[in-house]
């Protein structure tokens, strides 16, 4: 089995919408690919659909809690980070959130999401009346996920602009590590204060609901961290899908016309675009709980396994022509864009709802929408996306 000399970054790279060719070669030749990291560590890249599904589905052999595996104990300060926790703590915290993401509960958000999408489109239209092109990321793909999380949590209307700034800063990595740390602190300060106010006077959002039902079991800091976990899980991911999805639709006008005109067609398009774009390129790192063997490769206790969701979702094992977008494929239950197993995305139905509302609304508002300039893609990213999307109409 060939090993690389350096830690390759193919799992974080893309070629437009597609994975780089190297990833396909690795998937064909080395199902479990050992990569040398600086410091003589080995990380194993898993790229085939079946293997990725097996690793993500096996929390007995693979842990998400690195500190726990190497015996440091879990970081109790960050209970919102479900993605870095194992059962039983993961199960306990996730159980509080599960009822908030049922279709019945989410349906109550539907008219509010429609309204906030319409408000974003109003602002975009007004801006476009002054100057074109406008940046669709700035006007559409960034604000919608942030406002949706506002609705979900129950952030008061008057604080939305402040919340939007907090969530933008939270994901702006260009300002450097210190600014990122500051942004995390600002978000936690705001959310802890919001939770304290909700405790005094619970509203009808997720926080109010959790406080009414479990207020004596959850302290303010824990709840604020859970809210932060939803913001981090739901923001950049949805922003990227809204921007990449729009770009694809604008490059495929016959599909855009169908989304605009045929009620319900968007459901299939969204599902297939989720698979095709797979914006979360790799899952949270998994760590071997013990020495184990995967596809004949020996992995030692504590070593890291990286699952390439992009690799898995373009694997022929999932179906034919996976490099093509074919709305209506029967992969809705089997693609891995939202992961698999106990850590599968809790926000998946909300993200789907958001996109099913946003794409047709956008295309109906601006029937002449088109790309109007260069589109810079992110170069190395865990969450893939575009930096800007200049559009005109
Ligand atoms: C298109 C949008 C989204 C995509 C592609 C996406 C993708 C994912 C993936 C792949 C995972 C699992 C990672 C793993 O197993 O290692 C995940 C987990 C998670 N997502 Fe999402 N997500 C999206 C939207 C959202 C939204 C809207 C929310 C909440 C408002 C959310 C909250 C979470 C949380 C809390 C987890 C951790 C779950 C756990 O560990 O139990 N996500 N997401």
Coordinates of C-alpha atoms and ligand atoms in Angstrom, one line a residue, residues 56 64 80-85 90 94 97 101 145 148-149 152 226 229-242 274 278-286 307 309 336-352 354-355 383, ligand 1:
X56 CA -20.0 6.8 10.5
X64 CA -15.8 11.5 18.0
X80 CA -23.1 22.2 22.3
X81 CA -20.5 20.5 20.2
X82 CA -22.6 17.4 19.6
X83 CA -20.2 16.5 16.8
X84 CA -17.3 16.0 19.3
X85 CA -19.2 14.0 21.9
X90 CA -24.1 12.8 23.2
X94 CA -29.2 15.3 21.5
X97 CA -33.0 18.8 20.6
X101 CA -36.6 19.1 14.7
X145 CA -29.6 30.9 7.2
X148 CA -33.7 31.0 10.0
X149 CA -31.6 30.2 13.1
X152 CA -35.6 28.6 15.3
X226 CA -26.4 24.1 22.4
X229 CA -23.8 24.4 18.1
X230 CA -27.0 25.0 16.0
X231 CA -25.6 28.2 14.7
X232 CA -22.3 26.7 13.7
X233 CA -24.0 23.6 12.3
X234 CA -26.6 25.4 10.4
X235 CA -25.1 28.6 9.1
X236 CA -22.1 28.1 6.8
X237 CA -23.5 24.8 5.5
X238 CA -26.8 26.3 4.4
X239 CA -25.1 29.5 3.0
X240 CA -22.9 27.3 0.8
X241 CA -25.7 25.2 -0.4
X242 CA -27.9 28.3 -1.3
X274 CA -27.2 18.2 -1.7
X278 CA -21.8 17.7 -0.6
X279 CA -20.7 21.0 0.9
X280 CA -19.5 19.3 4.1
X281 CA -16.5 17.7 2.4
X282 CA -15.3 15.6 5.3
X283 CA -17.2 14.4 8.4
X284 CA -16.0 15.3 11.9
X285 CA -12.8 13.3 12.6
X286 CA -13.3 9.8 14.0
X307 CA -14.4 10.2 6.0
X309 CA -18.4 12.6 2.2
X336 CA -24.2 11.0 2.9
X337 CA -24.4 14.8 2.5
X338 CA -25.9 14.9 6.1
X339 CA -23.7 12.1 7.4
X340 CA -25.0 8.9 8.8
X341 CA -25.5 7.2 12.2
X342 CA -26.0 8.8 15.5
X343 CA -24.3 12.1 14.4
X344 CA -26.4 12.5 11.3
X345 CA -27.3 16.1 10.9
X346 CA -30.1 17.0 13.2
X347 CA -30.9 20.1 11.2
X348 CA -31.4 18.2 7.9
X349 CA -35.2 18.7 7.6
X350 CA -34.8 22.4 8.4
X351 CA -32.0 22.9 5.8
X352 CA -34.2 21.1 3.2
X354 CA -35.1 26.4 3.8
X355 CA -33.8 25.5 0.3
X383 CA -17.3 23.4 4.0
Ligands
LIG1 C1 -27.3 22.1 3.8 C2 -27.2 22.3 5.1 C3 -26.5 21.3 6.0 C4 -25.6 20.3 5.7 C5 -25.0 19.9 4.4 C6 -25.2 19.7 7.0 C7 -24.3 18.6 7.1 C8 -24.0 18.0 8.3 C9 -23.2 16.8 8.4 C10 -22.5 16.1 7.3 C11 -23.2 16.4 9.7 C12 -22.6 15.2 10.4 C13 -21.2 15.2 10.4 C14 -20.6 13.9 11.0 O1 -21.2 12.9 11.3 O2 -19.4 13.9 11.2 C15 -24.0 17.4 10.5 C16 -24.2 17.4 11.8 C17 -24.9 18.4 12.5 N1 -25.6 19.4 11.9 FE1 -25.8 19.8 10.0 N2 -25.9 20.3 8.0 C18 -26.7 21.3 7.4 C19 -27.6 22.1 8.1 C20 -27.8 22.2 9.5 C21 -28.7 23.0 10.1 C22 -29.7 23.9 9.5 C23 -28.6 22.8 11.5 C24 -29.3 23.3 12.7 C25 -29.9 24.5 12.7 C26 -27.5 21.8 11.6 C27 -27.0 21.3 12.8 C28 -26.2 20.2 13.0 C29 -25.7 19.6 14.2 C30 -26.1 20.2 15.6 C31 -24.9 18.5 13.9 C32 -24.3 17.6 14.9 C33 -25.2 16.4 15.2 C34 -24.6 15.4 16.1 O3 -23.4 15.3 16.2 O4 -25.4 14.6 16.7 N3 -27.1 21.4 10.4 N4 -24.5 18.3 9.5

